[in-house]
Amino acid sequence: MLSTAAHSAEELIPRPAKTPAALKAALAVVAPNLLPKMQADSEKAFNRAAELDSLTPVHAFLAHWSAMVEIERFPDTARKCHRSLYLAQQADTPDEAREHLTVSSEILRVATRAVQG
């Protein structure tokens, strides 16, 4: 259902490579307001990788931001995701919040699947 909608919508830019520079450049086009959050997450991931002597935090950072860029590449999908997150915060009941969060989590799931591999 959502995967079909995302694939039928027009993308703003082609899917970028899963590198910090490519993701940052893509985000600068599709959602520049998210650049400070991405930069903060990048610093945390690279610091944690150094602490752990492991690239796992860097891989998690790249996977997360690849999915975020994937969502933002499709304006209708991004709007739907942002709207559902907003409505979840404004919900009057836990059930109502859960309904809205289900929408945004499905969008994230589809985006994550699209960028894997």
Short mmCIF file of N, CA, C and O in Angstrom, two decimals:
data_model
loop_
_atom_site.label_atom_id
_atom_site.label_comp_id
_atom_site.label_asym_id
_atom_site.label_seq_id
_atom_site.Cartn_x
_atom_site.Cartn_y
_atom_site.Cartn_z
N MET A 1 0.83 -1.18 0.00
CA MET A 1 0.00 0.00 0.00
C MET A 1 0.88 1.25 0.00
O MET A 1 0.85 2.02 -0.93
N LEU A 2 1.72 1.45 0.99
CA LEU A 2 2.57 2.62 1.01
C LEU A 2 3.74 2.49 0.06
O LEU A 2 4.18 3.47 -0.52
N SER A 3 4.23 1.26 -0.11
CA SER A 3 5.36 1.09 -1.02
C SER A 3 4.95 1.43 -2.45
O SER A 3 5.71 2.04 -3.18
N THR A 4 3.75 1.08 -2.83
CA THR A 4 3.26 1.43 -4.16
C THR A 4 3.14 2.94 -4.30
O THR A 4 3.54 3.52 -5.30
N ALA A 5 2.60 3.59 -3.28
CA ALA A 5 2.45 5.05 -3.32
C ALA A 5 3.80 5.73 -3.42
O ALA A 5 3.96 6.67 -4.19
N ALA A 6 4.77 5.25 -2.68
CA ALA A 6 6.09 5.88 -2.71
C ALA A 6 6.73 5.70 -4.08
O ALA A 6 7.36 6.61 -4.60
N HIS A 7 6.57 4.52 -4.68
CA HIS A 7 7.20 4.27 -5.96
C HIS A 7 6.47 4.94 -7.11
O HIS A 7 7.06 5.20 -8.14
N SER A 8 5.18 5.23 -6.94
CA SER A 8 4.45 5.87 -8.02
C SER A 8 4.59 7.39 -7.97
O SER A 8 4.32 8.06 -8.94
N ALA A 9 5.01 7.92 -6.84
CA ALA A 9 5.19 9.36 -6.70
C ALA A 9 6.49 9.79 -7.38
O ALA A 9 7.42 9.01 -7.53
N GLU A 10 6.53 11.04 -7.76
CA GLU A 10 7.72 11.54 -8.41
C GLU A 10 8.78 11.88 -7.35
O GLU A 10 8.49 12.55 -6.36
N GLU A 11 9.98 11.43 -7.59
CA GLU A 11 11.07 11.71 -6.66
C GLU A 11 11.69 13.06 -6.99
O GLU A 11 11.76 13.46 -8.14
N LEU A 12 12.13 13.76 -5.95
CA LEU A 12 12.78 15.05 -6.14
C LEU A 12 14.18 14.90 -6.71
O LEU A 12 14.61 15.69 -7.54
N ILE A 13 14.89 13.89 -6.21
CA ILE A 13 16.27 13.62 -6.63
C ILE A 13 16.46 12.11 -6.71
O ILE A 13 15.69 11.37 -6.10
N PRO A 14 17.47 11.66 -7.43
CA PRO A 14 17.76 10.21 -7.42
C PRO A 14 18.23 9.78 -6.02
O PRO A 14 18.71 10.60 -5.23
N ARG A 15 18.09 8.51 -5.74
CA ARG A 15 18.56 7.97 -4.46
C ARG A 15 20.07 8.13 -4.37
O ARG A 15 20.81 7.69 -5.25
N PRO A 16 20.57 8.75 -3.30
CA PRO A 16 22.01 8.95 -3.17
C PRO A 16 22.72 7.68 -2.68
O PRO A 16 22.08 6.76 -2.16
N ALA A 17 24.01 7.69 -2.84
CA ALA A 17 24.84 6.61 -2.28
C ALA A 17 24.76 6.69 -0.75
O ALA A 17 24.46 7.73 -0.19
N LYS A 18 25.06 5.57 -0.10
CA LYS A 18 25.04 5.53 1.36
C LYS A 18 26.39 5.97 1.93
O LYS A 18 27.09 5.20 2.58
N THR A 19 26.76 7.20 1.64
CA THR A 19 27.98 7.77 2.21
C THR A 19 27.59 9.05 2.93
O THR A 19 26.60 9.71 2.56
N PRO A 20 28.33 9.44 3.95
CA PRO A 20 27.99 10.68 4.65
C PRO A 20 27.90 11.88 3.71
O PRO A 20 26.94 12.66 3.80
N ALA A 21 28.83 12.03 2.80
CA ALA A 21 28.83 13.19 1.90
C ALA A 21 27.63 13.17 0.96
O ALA A 21 26.97 14.20 0.75
N ALA A 22 27.31 12.01 0.39
CA ALA A 22 26.17 11.91 -0.53
C ALA A 22 24.85 12.15 0.18
O ALA A 22 23.96 12.84 -0.33
N LEU A 23 24.71 11.60 1.38
CA LEU A 23 23.48 11.79 2.14
C LEU A 23 23.32 13.25 2.56
O LEU A 23 22.22 13.80 2.51
N LYS A 24 24.42 13.87 2.96
CA LYS A 24 24.37 15.28 3.35
C LYS A 24 23.98 16.16 2.16
O LYS A 24 23.14 17.05 2.29
N ALA A 25 24.56 15.90 1.01
CA ALA A 25 24.24 16.67 -0.19
C ALA A 25 22.76 16.48 -0.57
O ALA A 25 22.08 17.44 -0.93
N ALA A 26 22.27 15.25 -0.47
CA ALA A 26 20.87 14.98 -0.79
C ALA A 26 19.94 15.67 0.21
O ALA A 26 18.94 16.29 -0.18
N LEU A 27 20.28 15.59 1.47
CA LEU A 27 19.45 16.21 2.49
C LEU A 27 19.42 17.73 2.33
O LEU A 27 18.38 18.36 2.56
N ALA A 28 20.52 18.30 1.89
CA ALA A 28 20.57 19.74 1.65
C ALA A 28 19.54 20.17 0.60
O ALA A 28 19.05 21.30 0.63
N VAL A 29 19.19 19.26 -0.29
CA VAL A 29 18.20 19.56 -1.33
C VAL A 29 16.78 19.26 -0.86
O VAL A 29 15.88 20.07 -1.02
N VAL A 30 16.58 18.07 -0.27
CA VAL A 30 15.22 17.63 0.03
C VAL A 30 14.68 18.07 1.39
O VAL A 30 13.48 18.20 1.57
N ALA A 31 15.57 18.29 2.36
CA ALA A 31 15.13 18.68 3.71
C ALA A 31 16.27 19.38 4.45
O ALA A 31 16.81 18.85 5.43
N PRO A 32 16.67 20.56 4.00
CA PRO A 32 17.81 21.24 4.62
C PRO A 32 17.63 21.52 6.11
O PRO A 32 18.61 21.61 6.85
N ASN A 33 16.39 21.59 6.56
CA ASN A 33 16.13 21.82 7.98
C ASN A 33 16.63 20.66 8.86
O ASN A 33 16.83 20.83 10.06
N LEU A 34 16.84 19.49 8.26
CA LEU A 34 17.31 18.32 9.02
C LEU A 34 18.84 18.22 9.08
O LEU A 34 19.37 17.35 9.78
N LEU A 35 19.55 19.10 8.38
CA LEU A 35 21.02 19.02 8.36
C LEU A 35 21.65 19.14 9.76
O LEU A 35 22.57 18.37 10.06
N PRO A 36 21.21 20.05 10.62
CA PRO A 36 21.83 20.10 11.96
C PRO A 36 21.66 18.80 12.75
O PRO A 36 22.58 18.35 13.41
N LYS A 37 20.49 18.17 12.64
CA LYS A 37 20.26 16.89 13.32
C LYS A 37 21.15 15.80 12.74
O LYS A 37 21.74 15.00 13.47
N MET A 38 21.28 15.79 11.42
CA MET A 38 22.15 14.80 10.78
C MET A 38 23.60 14.99 11.23
O MET A 38 24.29 14.02 11.53
N GLN A 39 24.05 16.23 11.27
CA GLN A 39 25.43 16.52 11.69
C GLN A 39 25.66 16.07 13.13
O GLN A 39 26.69 15.46 13.44
N ALA A 40 24.71 16.36 14.01
CA ALA A 40 24.84 15.94 15.41
C ALA A 40 24.88 14.41 15.51
O ALA A 40 25.71 13.85 16.25
N ASP A 41 24.01 13.75 14.76
CA ASP A 41 23.99 12.28 14.76
C ASP A 41 25.30 11.72 14.20
O ASP A 41 25.81 10.71 14.69
N SER A 42 25.85 12.37 13.20
CA SER A 42 27.11 11.93 12.60
C SER A 42 28.24 11.99 13.63
O SER A 42 29.01 11.04 13.78
N GLU A 43 28.32 13.11 14.31
CA GLU A 43 29.37 13.25 15.33
C GLU A 43 29.24 12.20 16.41
O GLU A 43 30.23 11.59 16.83
N LYS A 44 28.01 11.96 16.87
CA LYS A 44 27.78 10.93 17.89
C LYS A 44 28.20 9.56 17.38
O LYS A 44 28.85 8.78 18.09
N ALA A 45 27.82 9.24 16.14
CA ALA A 45 28.12 7.92 15.58
C ALA A 45 29.62 7.71 15.44
O ALA A 45 30.14 6.65 15.81
N PHE A 46 30.32 8.71 14.93
CA PHE A 46 31.76 8.55 14.74
C PHE A 46 32.50 8.53 16.08
O PHE A 46 33.46 7.76 16.26
N ASN A 47 32.05 9.31 17.05
CA ASN A 47 32.66 9.25 18.38
C ASN A 47 32.43 7.89 19.03
O ASN A 47 33.34 7.32 19.63
N ARG A 48 31.21 7.40 18.92
CA ARG A 48 30.88 6.09 19.50
C ARG A 48 31.67 4.99 18.80
O ARG A 48 32.15 4.05 19.45
N ALA A 49 31.84 5.10 17.50
CA ALA A 49 32.63 4.11 16.76
C ALA A 49 34.07 4.09 17.26
O ALA A 49 34.66 3.01 17.42
N ALA A 50 34.63 5.26 17.53
CA ALA A 50 35.99 5.33 18.05
C ALA A 50 36.07 4.72 19.44
O ALA A 50 37.02 3.98 19.75
N GLU A 51 35.08 5.02 20.28
CA GLU A 51 35.05 4.45 21.64
C GLU A 51 34.99 2.93 21.61
O GLU A 51 35.66 2.26 22.39
N LEU A 52 34.15 2.41 20.72
CA LEU A 52 33.94 0.96 20.66
C LEU A 52 34.94 0.23 19.78
O LEU A 52 34.99 -0.99 19.78
N ASP A 53 35.72 1.01 19.01
CA ASP A 53 36.60 0.44 18.01
C ASP A 53 35.80 -0.49 17.08
O ASP A 53 36.18 -1.62 16.81
N SER A 54 34.67 0.06 16.62
CA SER A 54 33.73 -0.69 15.79
C SER A 54 33.03 0.27 14.84
O SER A 54 32.71 1.40 15.21
N LEU A 55 32.76 -0.19 13.64
CA LEU A 55 32.04 0.63 12.67
C LEU A 55 30.52 0.49 12.77
O LEU A 55 29.78 1.15 12.04
N THR A 56 30.06 -0.32 13.70
CA THR A 56 28.62 -0.53 13.85
C THR A 56 27.84 0.77 14.03
O THR A 56 26.81 0.96 13.36
N PRO A 57 28.27 1.71 14.87
CA PRO A 57 27.52 2.96 14.99
C PRO A 57 27.48 3.76 13.69
O PRO A 57 26.48 4.42 13.39
N VAL A 58 28.53 3.70 12.90
CA VAL A 58 28.57 4.41 11.61
C VAL A 58 27.59 3.75 10.64
O VAL A 58 26.85 4.44 9.94
N HIS A 59 27.57 2.43 10.62
CA HIS A 59 26.63 1.72 9.75
C HIS A 59 25.19 2.04 10.15
O HIS A 59 24.33 2.23 9.28
N ALA A 60 24.92 2.10 11.45
CA ALA A 60 23.56 2.44 11.92
C ALA A 60 23.20 3.87 11.51
O ALA A 60 22.06 4.12 11.08
N PHE A 61 24.13 4.78 11.63
CA PHE A 61 23.92 6.17 11.21
C PHE A 61 23.58 6.23 9.72
O PHE A 61 22.62 6.88 9.31
N LEU A 62 24.37 5.55 8.90
CA LEU A 62 24.14 5.56 7.45
C LEU A 62 22.80 4.93 7.09
O LEU A 62 22.08 5.43 6.22
N ALA A 63 22.43 3.85 7.76
CA ALA A 63 21.15 3.19 7.49
C ALA A 63 19.99 4.12 7.86
O ALA A 63 19.04 4.28 7.09
N HIS A 64 20.09 4.75 9.03
CA HIS A 64 19.02 5.65 9.48
C HIS A 64 18.85 6.83 8.53
O HIS A 64 17.74 7.14 8.09
N TRP A 65 19.95 7.49 8.20
CA TRP A 65 19.85 8.69 7.37
C TRP A 65 19.56 8.36 5.91
O TRP A 65 18.95 9.16 5.20
N SER A 66 19.92 7.18 5.46
CA SER A 66 19.52 6.75 4.12
C SER A 66 18.00 6.63 4.07
O SER A 66 17.36 7.06 3.10
N ALA A 67 17.41 6.07 5.11
CA ALA A 67 15.95 5.93 5.17
C ALA A 67 15.28 7.31 5.28
O ALA A 67 14.26 7.56 4.63
N MET A 68 15.86 8.20 6.06
CA MET A 68 15.29 9.55 6.20
C MET A 68 15.31 10.28 4.85
O MET A 68 14.32 10.90 4.45
N VAL A 69 16.42 10.19 4.14
CA VAL A 69 16.52 10.82 2.82
C VAL A 69 15.53 10.16 1.86
O VAL A 69 14.88 10.84 1.06
N GLU A 70 15.39 8.84 1.94
CA GLU A 70 14.45 8.14 1.08
C GLU A 70 13.03 8.67 1.26
O GLU A 70 12.31 8.90 0.30
N ILE A 71 12.63 8.90 2.49
CA ILE A 71 11.31 9.46 2.76
C ILE A 71 11.20 10.86 2.18
O ILE A 71 10.23 11.19 1.49
N GLU A 72 12.20 11.68 2.43
CA GLU A 72 12.15 13.08 2.00
C GLU A 72 12.26 13.25 0.49
O GLU A 72 11.86 14.28 -0.04
N ARG A 73 12.79 12.24 -0.21
CA ARG A 73 12.89 12.33 -1.68
C ARG A 73 11.52 12.38 -2.35
O ARG A 73 11.38 12.83 -3.48
N PHE A 74 10.49 11.92 -1.65
CA PHE A 74 9.13 11.86 -2.18
C PHE A 74 8.26 12.82 -1.37
O PHE A 74 7.86 12.50 -0.23
N PRO A 75 7.97 14.01 -1.89
CA PRO A 75 7.24 15.03 -1.12
C PRO A 75 5.92 14.55 -0.52
O PRO A 75 5.63 14.86 0.64
N ASP A 76 5.14 13.79 -1.26
CA ASP A 76 3.86 13.31 -0.71
C ASP A 76 4.08 12.36 0.46
O ASP A 76 3.37 12.42 1.47
N THR A 77 5.06 11.49 0.33
CA THR A 77 5.38 10.55 1.40
C THR A 77 5.90 11.30 2.62
O THR A 77 5.50 11.02 3.76
N ALA A 78 6.78 12.26 2.40
CA ALA A 78 7.33 13.05 3.51
C ALA A 78 6.21 13.80 4.23
O ALA A 78 6.16 13.81 5.47
N ARG A 79 5.32 14.42 3.47
CA ARG A 79 4.20 15.16 4.08
C ARG A 79 3.34 14.22 4.93
O ARG A 79 2.95 14.56 6.05
N LYS A 80 3.05 13.05 4.39
CA LYS A 80 2.23 12.08 5.12
C LYS A 80 2.93 11.64 6.42
O LYS A 80 2.29 11.54 7.47
N CYS A 81 4.22 11.43 6.34
CA CYS A 81 4.99 11.02 7.52
C CYS A 81 5.02 12.13 8.57
O CYS A 81 4.74 11.89 9.75
N HIS A 82 5.32 13.35 8.15
CA HIS A 82 5.37 14.48 9.08
C HIS A 82 4.00 14.72 9.71
O HIS A 82 3.90 15.00 10.91
N ARG A 83 2.97 14.62 8.90
CA ARG A 83 1.60 14.83 9.40
C ARG A 83 1.25 13.79 10.45
O ARG A 83 0.69 14.11 11.50
N SER A 84 1.57 12.53 10.19
CA SER A 84 1.22 11.48 11.15
C SER A 84 1.99 11.65 12.47
O SER A 84 1.42 11.43 13.54
N LEU A 85 3.24 12.08 12.38
CA LEU A 85 4.01 12.32 13.61
C LEU A 85 3.42 13.49 14.40
O LEU A 85 3.31 13.43 15.63
N TYR A 86 3.04 14.54 13.69
CA TYR A 86 2.42 15.69 14.34
C TYR A 86 1.11 15.29 15.01
O TYR A 86 0.85 15.62 16.17
N LEU A 87 0.26 14.57 14.26
CA LEU A 87 -1.04 14.16 14.81
C LEU A 87 -0.88 13.22 15.99
O LEU A 87 -1.69 13.26 16.93
N ALA A 88 0.15 12.40 15.99
CA ALA A 88 0.41 11.52 17.13
C ALA A 88 0.72 12.34 18.38
O ALA A 88 0.27 12.01 19.48
N GLN A 89 1.47 13.41 18.20
CA GLN A 89 1.80 14.28 19.34
C GLN A 89 0.57 15.03 19.84
O GLN A 89 0.50 15.38 21.02
N GLN A 90 -0.38 15.29 18.96
CA GLN A 90 -1.58 16.04 19.32
C GLN A 90 -2.75 15.15 19.74
O GLN A 90 -3.80 15.66 20.13
N ALA A 91 -2.57 13.86 19.67
CA ALA A 91 -3.65 12.91 19.93
C ALA A 91 -4.20 13.05 21.35
O ALA A 91 -3.46 13.34 22.29
N ASP A 92 -5.49 12.83 21.46
CA ASP A 92 -6.16 12.90 22.77
C ASP A 92 -6.11 11.59 23.54
O ASP A 92 -6.25 11.58 24.76
N THR A 93 -5.91 10.49 22.81
CA THR A 93 -5.89 9.18 23.47
C THR A 93 -4.69 8.38 22.98
O THR A 93 -4.18 8.61 21.87
N PRO A 94 -4.25 7.42 23.78
CA PRO A 94 -3.16 6.55 23.33
C PRO A 94 -3.51 5.79 22.05
O PRO A 94 -2.65 5.60 21.20
N ASP A 95 -4.75 5.37 21.91
CA ASP A 95 -5.15 4.64 20.69
C ASP A 95 -5.05 5.53 19.46
O ASP A 95 -4.60 5.08 18.40
N GLU A 96 -5.44 6.77 19.60
CA GLU A 96 -5.34 7.71 18.48
C GLU A 96 -3.87 7.95 18.12
O GLU A 96 -3.50 7.96 16.95
N ALA A 97 -3.04 8.11 19.13
CA ALA A 97 -1.60 8.30 18.89
C ALA A 97 -1.02 7.08 18.19
O ALA A 97 -0.25 7.20 17.23
N ARG A 98 -1.41 5.90 18.65
CA ARG A 98 -0.92 4.65 18.07
C ARG A 98 -1.30 4.54 16.59
O ARG A 98 -0.50 4.12 15.76
N GLU A 99 -2.52 4.95 16.25
CA GLU A 99 -2.96 4.94 14.85
C GLU A 99 -2.04 5.78 13.97
O GLU A 99 -1.62 5.35 12.90
N HIS A 100 -1.75 6.98 14.43
CA HIS A 100 -0.90 7.88 13.65
C HIS A 100 0.54 7.37 13.59
O HIS A 100 1.19 7.46 12.55
N LEU A 101 1.03 6.82 14.69
CA LEU A 101 2.39 6.30 14.70
C LEU A 101 2.53 5.06 13.82
O LEU A 101 3.60 4.81 13.27
N THR A 102 1.45 4.32 13.65
CA THR A 102 1.47 3.17 12.75
C THR A 102 1.73 3.63 11.32
O THR A 102 2.49 3.00 10.58
N VAL A 103 1.13 4.75 10.94
CA VAL A 103 1.33 5.29 9.60
C VAL A 103 2.80 5.67 9.40
O VAL A 103 3.44 5.27 8.42
N SER A 104 3.36 6.44 10.32
CA SER A 104 4.75 6.88 10.16
C SER A 104 5.72 5.71 10.25
O SER A 104 6.71 5.68 9.53
N SER A 105 5.44 4.74 11.11
CA SER A 105 6.36 3.60 11.21
C SER A 105 6.33 2.74 9.94
O SER A 105 7.35 2.21 9.53
N GLU A 106 5.17 2.64 9.31
CA GLU A 106 5.09 1.90 8.05
C GLU A 106 5.87 2.63 6.95
O GLU A 106 6.56 1.99 6.15
N ILE A 107 5.78 3.94 6.91
CA ILE A 107 6.54 4.72 5.94
C ILE A 107 8.03 4.50 6.16
O ILE A 107 8.79 4.27 5.21
N LEU A 108 8.47 4.52 7.42
CA LEU A 108 9.88 4.28 7.72
C LEU A 108 10.29 2.86 7.34
O LEU A 108 11.37 2.64 6.79
N ARG A 109 9.43 1.90 7.61
CA ARG A 109 9.73 0.50 7.26
C ARG A 109 9.93 0.35 5.75
O ARG A 109 10.88 -0.29 5.29
N VAL A 110 9.03 0.95 4.97
CA VAL A 110 9.13 0.87 3.50
C VAL A 110 10.41 1.55 3.02
O VAL A 110 11.13 1.03 2.16
N ALA A 111 10.71 2.71 3.58
CA ALA A 111 11.93 3.44 3.18
C ALA A 111 13.19 2.65 3.53
O ALA A 111 14.13 2.58 2.74
N THR A 112 13.19 2.04 4.69
CA THR A 112 14.34 1.25 5.13
C THR A 112 14.56 0.07 4.18
O THR A 112 15.69 -0.21 3.77
N ARG A 113 13.48 -0.60 3.83
CA ARG A 113 13.58 -1.72 2.89
C ARG A 113 14.11 -1.26 1.53
O ARG A 113 14.91 -1.94 0.89
N ALA A 114 13.66 -0.09 1.10
CA ALA A 114 14.06 0.42 -0.22
C ALA A 114 15.55 0.71 -0.31
O ALA A 114 16.14 0.55 -1.38
N VAL A 115 16.16 1.12 0.79
CA VAL A 115 17.58 1.50 0.74
C VAL A 115 18.52 0.39 1.19
O VAL A 115 19.73 0.55 1.12
N GLN A 116 17.98 -0.72 1.64
CA GLN A 116 18.84 -1.84 2.07
C GLN A 116 19.47 -2.50 0.85
O GLN A 116 18.89 -2.57 -0.21
N GLY A 117 20.67 -2.97 1.09
CA GLY A 117 21.32 -3.75 0.04
C GLY A 117 22.24 -3.02 -0.85
O GLY A 117 22.52 -1.96 -1.04
#
